[in-house]
Amino acid sequence: KQIEKDVGKLDIVVHTLANAPEVTKPLLETSRNGYLAAMSSSAYSFVSLVKHFGPIMNDQGSMLNLSYIASTRAIPGYGGGMSSAKAALESDTRTLAWEAGRKWNIRINCISPGPLRSRAAKAIGMIDHMIRYSKANAPLKDKDLLAEEIAEISAFLLSNKASCLTGNVIFADNGLHAMGLAMDSKSLDGYLE
């Protein structure tokens, strides 16, 4: 209510909150409280955001959240319930696209970026390894993924140029999500030469 009073109706809302107090623990060692905390702050927070901001969004407004490939692939070391929370967030993106689209005529989308050296990524503790792996195995080989690229995709999805897009998870990872084989695997020595 205060935001509506201060600025009026909104065109865009971006959710970038994610937290897991036990992110460095394997899932099998994650406590119930740690798991629920990850789900609450990383997935339910978006549901709550849509619930509270949907009524003050302009017609054809847009909301966006950020996920990670651990929602659909096993990423050893990305623990504490974060992979589960990202899977829930992506599922909620689709359901909220339907519900918020019908209720307020707003769009809901998700971006799943590849590994970036962000402050949040440093908390996981293995970001440099993840970046090296991505550079070696993504179709766009040896290409740095830039925060500016994620910002440009975000700007597009939030703009009227993407007016027909809702309920999508857009992978922005130099194509890494499409791979089913690690090209730098020692098991491929002699085969790819």
Short mmCIF file of N, CA and C in Angstrom, two decimals, residues 46-187:
data_model
loop_
_atom_site.label_atom_id
_atom_site.label_comp_id
_atom_site.label_asym_id
_atom_site.label_seq_id
_atom_site.Cartn_x
_atom_site.Cartn_y
_atom_site.Cartn_z
N PHE A 46 8.72 -15.31 -3.95
CA PHE A 46 8.20 -14.83 -5.23
C PHE A 46 6.68 -14.95 -5.28
N VAL A 47 6.15 -16.04 -4.77
CA VAL A 47 4.69 -16.21 -4.71
C VAL A 47 4.09 -15.04 -3.93
N SER A 48 4.68 -14.73 -2.80
CA SER A 48 4.20 -13.63 -1.97
C SER A 48 4.32 -12.29 -2.69
N LEU A 49 5.42 -12.10 -3.40
CA LEU A 49 5.62 -10.86 -4.15
C LEU A 49 4.53 -10.68 -5.21
N VAL A 50 4.23 -11.74 -5.94
CA VAL A 50 3.18 -11.66 -6.97
C VAL A 50 1.83 -11.39 -6.31
N LYS A 51 1.56 -12.07 -5.20
CA LYS A 51 0.29 -11.89 -4.49
C LYS A 51 0.09 -10.43 -4.06
N HIS A 52 1.15 -9.81 -3.54
CA HIS A 52 1.02 -8.46 -3.01
C HIS A 52 1.19 -7.36 -4.06
N PHE A 53 2.01 -7.60 -5.08
CA PHE A 53 2.24 -6.57 -6.09
C PHE A 53 1.32 -6.70 -7.29
N GLY A 54 0.78 -7.89 -7.54
CA GLY A 54 -0.15 -8.06 -8.67
C GLY A 54 -1.26 -7.03 -8.70
N PRO A 55 -1.91 -6.76 -7.57
CA PRO A 55 -3.00 -5.79 -7.58
C PRO A 55 -2.59 -4.36 -7.91
N ILE A 56 -1.30 -4.03 -7.77
CA ILE A 56 -0.88 -2.66 -8.09
C ILE A 56 -0.05 -2.61 -9.38
N MET A 57 -0.12 -3.67 -10.17
CA MET A 57 0.57 -3.69 -11.46
C MET A 57 -0.34 -3.09 -12.54
N ASN A 58 0.27 -2.40 -13.47
CA ASN A 58 -0.46 -1.93 -14.64
C ASN A 58 -0.85 -3.11 -15.52
N ASP A 59 -1.90 -2.94 -16.28
CA ASP A 59 -2.31 -3.94 -17.26
C ASP A 59 -1.13 -4.23 -18.19
N GLN A 60 -0.86 -5.48 -18.44
CA GLN A 60 0.26 -5.96 -19.25
C GLN A 60 1.62 -5.70 -18.60
N GLY A 61 1.62 -5.55 -17.27
CA GLY A 61 2.88 -5.44 -16.55
C GLY A 61 3.63 -6.77 -16.60
N SER A 62 4.83 -6.79 -16.05
CA SER A 62 5.67 -7.97 -16.14
C SER A 62 6.47 -8.18 -14.86
N MET A 63 6.55 -9.44 -14.45
CA MET A 63 7.37 -9.82 -13.30
C MET A 63 8.39 -10.85 -13.74
N LEU A 64 9.55 -10.82 -13.10
CA LEU A 64 10.66 -11.68 -13.49
C LEU A 64 11.36 -12.21 -12.25
N ASN A 65 11.83 -13.46 -12.34
CA ASN A 65 12.65 -14.02 -11.26
C ASN A 65 13.87 -14.70 -11.86
N LEU A 66 14.82 -15.07 -11.01
CA LEU A 66 16.05 -15.71 -11.45
C LEU A 66 16.17 -17.10 -10.84
N SER A 67 16.52 -18.05 -11.68
CA SER A 67 16.68 -19.43 -11.25
C SER A 67 18.12 -19.89 -11.50
N TYR A 68 18.33 -21.19 -11.57
CA TYR A 68 19.64 -21.77 -11.85
C TYR A 68 19.42 -23.19 -12.34
N ILE A 69 20.31 -23.68 -13.16
CA ILE A 69 20.18 -24.99 -13.80
C ILE A 69 20.07 -26.15 -12.80
N ALA A 70 20.44 -25.91 -11.55
CA ALA A 70 20.30 -26.95 -10.53
C ALA A 70 18.83 -27.33 -10.30
N SER A 71 17.92 -26.55 -10.87
CA SER A 71 16.50 -26.88 -10.79
C SER A 71 16.17 -28.12 -11.61
N THR A 72 16.97 -28.40 -12.64
CA THR A 72 16.68 -29.52 -13.54
C THR A 72 17.84 -30.49 -13.69
N ARG A 73 19.00 -30.17 -13.16
CA ARG A 73 20.18 -31.01 -13.27
C ARG A 73 20.84 -31.11 -11.90
N ALA A 74 21.47 -32.24 -11.63
CA ALA A 74 22.21 -32.40 -10.37
C ALA A 74 23.50 -31.59 -10.45
N ILE A 75 23.69 -30.68 -9.52
CA ILE A 75 24.91 -29.87 -9.44
C ILE A 75 25.53 -30.15 -8.07
N PRO A 76 26.48 -31.11 -8.00
CA PRO A 76 27.12 -31.39 -6.72
C PRO A 76 27.70 -30.12 -6.11
N GLY A 77 27.46 -29.93 -4.83
CA GLY A 77 27.96 -28.76 -4.13
C GLY A 77 26.95 -27.63 -4.02
N TYR A 78 25.84 -27.72 -4.77
CA TYR A 78 24.79 -26.70 -4.69
C TYR A 78 23.70 -27.28 -3.81
N GLY A 79 23.89 -27.15 -2.51
CA GLY A 79 23.04 -27.88 -1.57
C GLY A 79 22.14 -27.02 -0.72
N GLY A 80 21.84 -27.56 0.44
CA GLY A 80 21.03 -26.87 1.41
C GLY A 80 19.59 -26.67 1.01
N GLY A 81 19.13 -27.39 0.00
CA GLY A 81 17.76 -27.23 -0.46
C GLY A 81 17.60 -26.22 -1.58
N MET A 82 18.72 -25.61 -2.03
CA MET A 82 18.63 -24.60 -3.08
C MET A 82 18.15 -25.19 -4.40
N SER A 83 18.61 -26.40 -4.75
CA SER A 83 18.16 -26.99 -6.01
C SER A 83 16.66 -27.23 -5.97
N SER A 84 16.15 -27.66 -4.84
CA SER A 84 14.71 -27.87 -4.68
C SER A 84 13.96 -26.55 -4.76
N ALA A 85 14.52 -25.52 -4.16
CA ALA A 85 13.88 -24.20 -4.18
C ALA A 85 13.82 -23.65 -5.60
N LYS A 86 14.88 -23.84 -6.37
CA LYS A 86 14.89 -23.35 -7.75
C LYS A 86 13.89 -24.14 -8.61
N ALA A 87 13.77 -25.44 -8.36
CA ALA A 87 12.76 -26.23 -9.09
C ALA A 87 11.36 -25.74 -8.74
N ALA A 88 11.12 -25.44 -7.48
CA ALA A 88 9.82 -24.91 -7.06
C ALA A 88 9.57 -23.55 -7.70
N LEU A 89 10.59 -22.69 -7.73
CA LEU A 89 10.46 -21.37 -8.31
C LEU A 89 10.06 -21.45 -9.79
N GLU A 90 10.68 -22.36 -10.53
CA GLU A 90 10.35 -22.51 -11.94
C GLU A 90 8.94 -23.05 -12.13
N SER A 91 8.55 -23.99 -11.30
CA SER A 91 7.18 -24.51 -11.37
C SER A 91 6.18 -23.41 -11.02
N ASP A 92 6.49 -22.65 -9.99
CA ASP A 92 5.62 -21.54 -9.60
C ASP A 92 5.53 -20.48 -10.70
N THR A 93 6.61 -20.28 -11.45
CA THR A 93 6.60 -19.33 -12.56
C THR A 93 5.49 -19.69 -13.54
N ARG A 94 5.39 -20.98 -13.87
CA ARG A 94 4.36 -21.41 -14.83
C ARG A 94 2.96 -21.26 -14.26
N THR A 95 2.77 -21.68 -13.01
CA THR A 95 1.45 -21.58 -12.39
C THR A 95 1.04 -20.13 -12.18
N LEU A 96 1.98 -19.31 -11.73
CA LEU A 96 1.67 -17.89 -11.52
C LEU A 96 1.43 -17.17 -12.84
N ALA A 97 2.08 -17.61 -13.91
CA ALA A 97 1.81 -17.01 -15.22
C ALA A 97 0.34 -17.19 -15.57
N TRP A 98 -0.18 -18.37 -15.29
CA TRP A 98 -1.60 -18.63 -15.54
C TRP A 98 -2.48 -17.80 -14.61
N GLU A 99 -2.23 -17.91 -13.31
CA GLU A 99 -3.11 -17.25 -12.34
C GLU A 99 -3.04 -15.73 -12.43
N ALA A 100 -1.83 -15.17 -12.43
CA ALA A 100 -1.69 -13.71 -12.47
C ALA A 100 -2.06 -13.15 -13.84
N GLY A 101 -1.83 -13.96 -14.87
CA GLY A 101 -2.23 -13.54 -16.21
C GLY A 101 -3.73 -13.39 -16.32
N ARG A 102 -4.44 -14.35 -15.78
CA ARG A 102 -5.90 -14.29 -15.83
C ARG A 102 -6.48 -13.26 -14.87
N LYS A 103 -5.84 -13.12 -13.72
CA LYS A 103 -6.38 -12.22 -12.70
C LYS A 103 -6.06 -10.75 -12.96
N TRP A 104 -4.79 -10.46 -13.37
CA TRP A 104 -4.36 -9.06 -13.52
C TRP A 104 -3.81 -8.73 -14.91
N ASN A 105 -3.80 -9.69 -15.81
CA ASN A 105 -3.24 -9.51 -17.15
C ASN A 105 -1.78 -9.06 -17.10
N ILE A 106 -1.01 -9.76 -16.25
CA ILE A 106 0.44 -9.50 -16.17
C ILE A 106 1.18 -10.77 -16.58
N ARG A 107 2.44 -10.56 -16.96
CA ARG A 107 3.28 -11.67 -17.41
C ARG A 107 4.29 -12.04 -16.33
N ILE A 108 4.60 -13.34 -16.26
CA ILE A 108 5.55 -13.87 -15.29
C ILE A 108 6.58 -14.72 -16.04
N ASN A 109 7.85 -14.39 -15.95
CA ASN A 109 8.90 -15.16 -16.61
C ASN A 109 10.09 -15.34 -15.67
N CYS A 110 10.99 -16.21 -16.09
CA CYS A 110 12.15 -16.58 -15.29
C CYS A 110 13.38 -16.65 -16.19
N ILE A 111 14.50 -16.20 -15.69
CA ILE A 111 15.79 -16.37 -16.38
C ILE A 111 16.64 -17.30 -15.54
N SER A 112 17.27 -18.26 -16.21
CA SER A 112 18.19 -19.18 -15.55
C SER A 112 19.59 -18.91 -16.11
N PRO A 113 20.34 -18.01 -15.46
CA PRO A 113 21.68 -17.69 -15.96
C PRO A 113 22.68 -18.80 -15.67
N GLY A 114 23.73 -18.82 -16.45
CA GLY A 114 24.85 -19.70 -16.16
C GLY A 114 25.67 -19.11 -15.03
N PRO A 115 26.79 -19.75 -14.72
CA PRO A 115 27.61 -19.26 -13.59
C PRO A 115 28.24 -17.90 -13.86
N LEU A 116 28.05 -17.00 -12.90
CA LEU A 116 28.62 -15.65 -12.91
C LEU A 116 29.33 -15.41 -11.58
N ARG A 117 30.35 -14.60 -11.61
CA ARG A 117 31.03 -14.23 -10.36
C ARG A 117 30.25 -13.13 -9.66
N SER A 118 29.19 -13.52 -9.00
CA SER A 118 28.39 -12.55 -8.25
C SER A 118 28.65 -12.75 -6.76
N ARG A 119 28.21 -11.80 -5.97
CA ARG A 119 28.35 -11.92 -4.52
C ARG A 119 27.61 -13.15 -4.01
N ALA A 120 26.43 -13.41 -4.56
CA ALA A 120 25.66 -14.59 -4.14
C ALA A 120 26.36 -15.88 -4.52
N ALA A 121 26.98 -15.92 -5.71
CA ALA A 121 27.67 -17.13 -6.16
C ALA A 121 28.87 -17.45 -5.28
N LYS A 122 29.50 -16.43 -4.75
CA LYS A 122 30.66 -16.65 -3.89
C LYS A 122 30.29 -17.43 -2.64
N ALA A 123 29.03 -17.32 -2.20
CA ALA A 123 28.58 -18.02 -0.99
C ALA A 123 28.60 -19.54 -1.19
N ILE A 124 28.45 -19.98 -2.43
CA ILE A 124 28.47 -21.42 -2.71
C ILE A 124 29.88 -21.96 -2.56
N GLY A 125 30.87 -21.13 -2.90
CA GLY A 125 32.25 -21.49 -2.67
C GLY A 125 32.95 -22.21 -3.81
N MET A 126 32.28 -22.45 -4.93
CA MET A 126 32.92 -23.17 -6.03
C MET A 126 32.69 -22.48 -7.37
N ILE A 127 32.42 -21.20 -7.34
CA ILE A 127 32.03 -20.49 -8.55
C ILE A 127 33.13 -20.53 -9.61
N ASP A 128 34.39 -20.42 -9.23
CA ASP A 128 35.45 -20.44 -10.23
C ASP A 128 35.50 -21.78 -10.96
N HIS A 129 35.25 -22.89 -10.26
CA HIS A 129 35.20 -24.21 -10.90
C HIS A 129 34.01 -24.29 -11.85
N MET A 130 32.88 -23.74 -11.43
CA MET A 130 31.67 -23.77 -12.26
C MET A 130 31.87 -22.95 -13.54
N ILE A 131 32.53 -21.83 -13.43
CA ILE A 131 32.79 -21.00 -14.60
C ILE A 131 33.75 -21.72 -15.56
N ARG A 132 34.80 -22.33 -15.02
CA ARG A 132 35.74 -23.09 -15.87
C ARG A 132 35.02 -24.23 -16.58
N TYR A 133 34.17 -24.94 -15.85
CA TYR A 133 33.41 -26.05 -16.44
C TYR A 133 32.51 -25.54 -17.57
N SER A 134 31.82 -24.45 -17.34
CA SER A 134 30.93 -23.90 -18.34
C SER A 134 31.71 -23.48 -19.59
N LYS A 135 32.82 -22.82 -19.40
CA LYS A 135 33.62 -22.37 -20.54
C LYS A 135 34.14 -23.56 -21.36
N ALA A 136 34.45 -24.66 -20.70
CA ALA A 136 34.98 -25.83 -21.40
C ALA A 136 33.88 -26.65 -22.08
N ASN A 137 32.65 -26.58 -21.59
CA ASN A 137 31.62 -27.51 -22.05
C ASN A 137 30.42 -26.89 -22.74
N ALA A 138 30.21 -25.60 -22.62
CA ALA A 138 29.07 -24.95 -23.28
C ALA A 138 29.32 -24.89 -24.79
N PRO A 139 28.26 -24.90 -25.59
CA PRO A 139 28.44 -24.75 -27.04
C PRO A 139 29.21 -23.49 -27.43
N LEU A 140 28.99 -22.39 -26.71
CA LEU A 140 29.77 -21.18 -26.96
C LEU A 140 31.03 -21.26 -26.10
N LYS A 141 32.01 -21.97 -26.60
CA LYS A 141 33.23 -22.33 -25.86
C LYS A 141 34.08 -21.11 -25.50
N ASP A 142 34.62 -21.14 -24.31
CA ASP A 142 35.55 -20.13 -23.80
C ASP A 142 34.96 -18.73 -23.74
N LYS A 143 33.63 -18.63 -23.78
CA LYS A 143 32.98 -17.32 -23.73
C LYS A 143 32.60 -16.98 -22.30
N ASP A 144 33.03 -15.82 -21.84
CA ASP A 144 32.60 -15.33 -20.54
C ASP A 144 31.11 -15.00 -20.61
N LEU A 145 30.38 -15.33 -19.56
CA LEU A 145 28.99 -14.90 -19.43
C LEU A 145 29.03 -13.60 -18.64
N LEU A 146 28.40 -12.58 -19.17
CA LEU A 146 28.47 -11.26 -18.57
C LEU A 146 27.16 -10.88 -17.90
N ALA A 147 27.25 -10.21 -16.79
CA ALA A 147 26.06 -9.72 -16.09
C ALA A 147 25.24 -8.81 -17.01
N GLU A 148 25.92 -8.06 -17.87
CA GLU A 148 25.23 -7.18 -18.80
C GLU A 148 24.31 -7.95 -19.75
N GLU A 149 24.73 -9.18 -20.13
CA GLU A 149 23.90 -10.00 -21.00
C GLU A 149 22.61 -10.41 -20.29
N ILE A 150 22.73 -10.75 -19.02
CA ILE A 150 21.54 -11.12 -18.25
C ILE A 150 20.64 -9.90 -18.10
N ALA A 151 21.24 -8.72 -17.89
CA ALA A 151 20.46 -7.48 -17.78
C ALA A 151 19.71 -7.19 -19.07
N GLU A 152 20.34 -7.42 -20.22
CA GLU A 152 19.68 -7.15 -21.50
C GLU A 152 18.51 -8.12 -21.73
N ILE A 153 18.69 -9.38 -21.37
CA ILE A 153 17.60 -10.35 -21.50
C ILE A 153 16.47 -9.96 -20.56
N SER A 154 16.82 -9.53 -19.37
CA SER A 154 15.81 -9.08 -18.40
C SER A 154 15.03 -7.91 -18.95
N ALA A 155 15.75 -6.92 -19.49
CA ALA A 155 15.08 -5.74 -20.05
C ALA A 155 14.12 -6.14 -21.16
N PHE A 156 14.54 -7.07 -22.00
CA PHE A 156 13.66 -7.54 -23.08
C PHE A 156 12.41 -8.20 -22.51
N LEU A 157 12.59 -9.16 -21.58
CA LEU A 157 11.45 -9.89 -21.03
C LEU A 157 10.48 -8.97 -20.29
N LEU A 158 10.99 -7.91 -19.70
CA LEU A 158 10.15 -6.99 -18.96
C LEU A 158 9.48 -5.95 -19.86
N SER A 159 9.95 -5.85 -21.10
CA SER A 159 9.43 -4.83 -22.02
C SER A 159 8.21 -5.33 -22.79
N ASN A 160 7.56 -4.38 -23.46
CA ASN A 160 6.43 -4.72 -24.32
C ASN A 160 6.85 -5.52 -25.55
N LYS A 161 8.14 -5.53 -25.86
CA LYS A 161 8.64 -6.33 -26.99
C LYS A 161 8.46 -7.82 -26.74
N ALA A 162 8.28 -8.19 -25.49
CA ALA A 162 8.07 -9.60 -25.13
C ALA A 162 6.63 -9.82 -24.67
N SER A 163 5.71 -9.05 -25.23
CA SER A 163 4.33 -9.05 -24.74
C SER A 163 3.60 -10.38 -24.86
N CYS A 164 4.11 -11.30 -25.67
CA CYS A 164 3.46 -12.61 -25.80
C CYS A 164 4.17 -13.69 -24.99
N LEU A 165 5.20 -13.33 -24.24
CA LEU A 165 5.97 -14.31 -23.48
C LEU A 165 5.55 -14.30 -22.02
N THR A 166 5.10 -15.45 -21.55
CA THR A 166 4.80 -15.62 -20.13
C THR A 166 4.92 -17.09 -19.78
N GLY A 167 5.30 -17.36 -18.55
CA GLY A 167 5.45 -18.74 -18.10
C GLY A 167 6.71 -19.41 -18.58
N ASN A 168 7.69 -18.65 -19.04
CA ASN A 168 8.92 -19.20 -19.61
C ASN A 168 10.07 -19.20 -18.62
N VAL A 169 10.93 -20.20 -18.79
CA VAL A 169 12.24 -20.21 -18.15
C VAL A 169 13.24 -20.09 -19.28
N ILE A 170 13.95 -18.99 -19.33
CA ILE A 170 14.92 -18.72 -20.39
C ILE A 170 16.31 -19.02 -19.86
N PHE A 171 16.98 -19.98 -20.47
CA PHE A 171 18.35 -20.29 -20.08
C PHE A 171 19.29 -19.31 -20.77
N ALA A 172 20.09 -18.62 -20.00
CA ALA A 172 21.07 -17.66 -20.50
C ALA A 172 22.44 -18.12 -19.98
N ASP A 173 22.96 -19.16 -20.63
CA ASP A 173 24.14 -19.84 -20.08
C ASP A 173 25.13 -20.29 -21.16
N ASN A 174 25.17 -19.56 -22.27
CA ASN A 174 26.03 -19.93 -23.39
C ASN A 174 25.71 -21.31 -23.95
N GLY A 175 24.50 -21.80 -23.66
CA GLY A 175 24.05 -23.09 -24.18
C GLY A 175 24.37 -24.29 -23.31
N LEU A 176 24.96 -24.08 -22.14
CA LEU A 176 25.37 -25.20 -21.29
C LEU A 176 24.20 -26.13 -20.96
N HIS A 177 23.01 -25.58 -20.76
CA HIS A 177 21.84 -26.39 -20.39
C HIS A 177 21.51 -27.44 -21.45
N ALA A 178 21.93 -27.23 -22.69
CA ALA A 178 21.60 -28.15 -23.78
C ALA A 178 22.52 -29.36 -23.82
N MET A 179 23.60 -29.32 -23.07
CA MET A 179 24.60 -30.38 -23.15
C MET A 179 24.28 -31.56 -22.24
N GLY A 180 24.54 -32.75 -22.75
CA GLY A 180 24.37 -33.97 -21.97
C GLY A 180 25.68 -34.71 -21.77
N LEU A 181 26.77 -34.14 -22.27
CA LEU A 181 28.09 -34.77 -22.19
C LEU A 181 29.12 -33.69 -21.92
N ALA A 182 29.97 -33.93 -20.94
CA ALA A 182 31.03 -32.99 -20.61
C ALA A 182 32.18 -33.18 -21.58
N MET A 183 32.41 -32.19 -22.43
CA MET A 183 33.43 -32.29 -23.46
C MET A 183 34.84 -32.35 -22.90
N ASP A 184 35.05 -31.88 -21.68
CA ASP A 184 36.38 -31.91 -21.09
C ASP A 184 36.61 -33.14 -20.22
N SER A 185 35.72 -34.13 -20.32
CA SER A 185 35.86 -35.35 -19.53
C SER A 185 37.07 -36.17 -19.99
N LYS A 186 37.83 -36.66 -19.03
CA LYS A 186 38.98 -37.50 -19.35
C LYS A 186 38.56 -38.79 -20.06
N SER A 187 37.31 -39.20 -19.86
CA SER A 187 36.84 -40.41 -20.54
C SER A 187 36.75 -40.24 -22.05
#
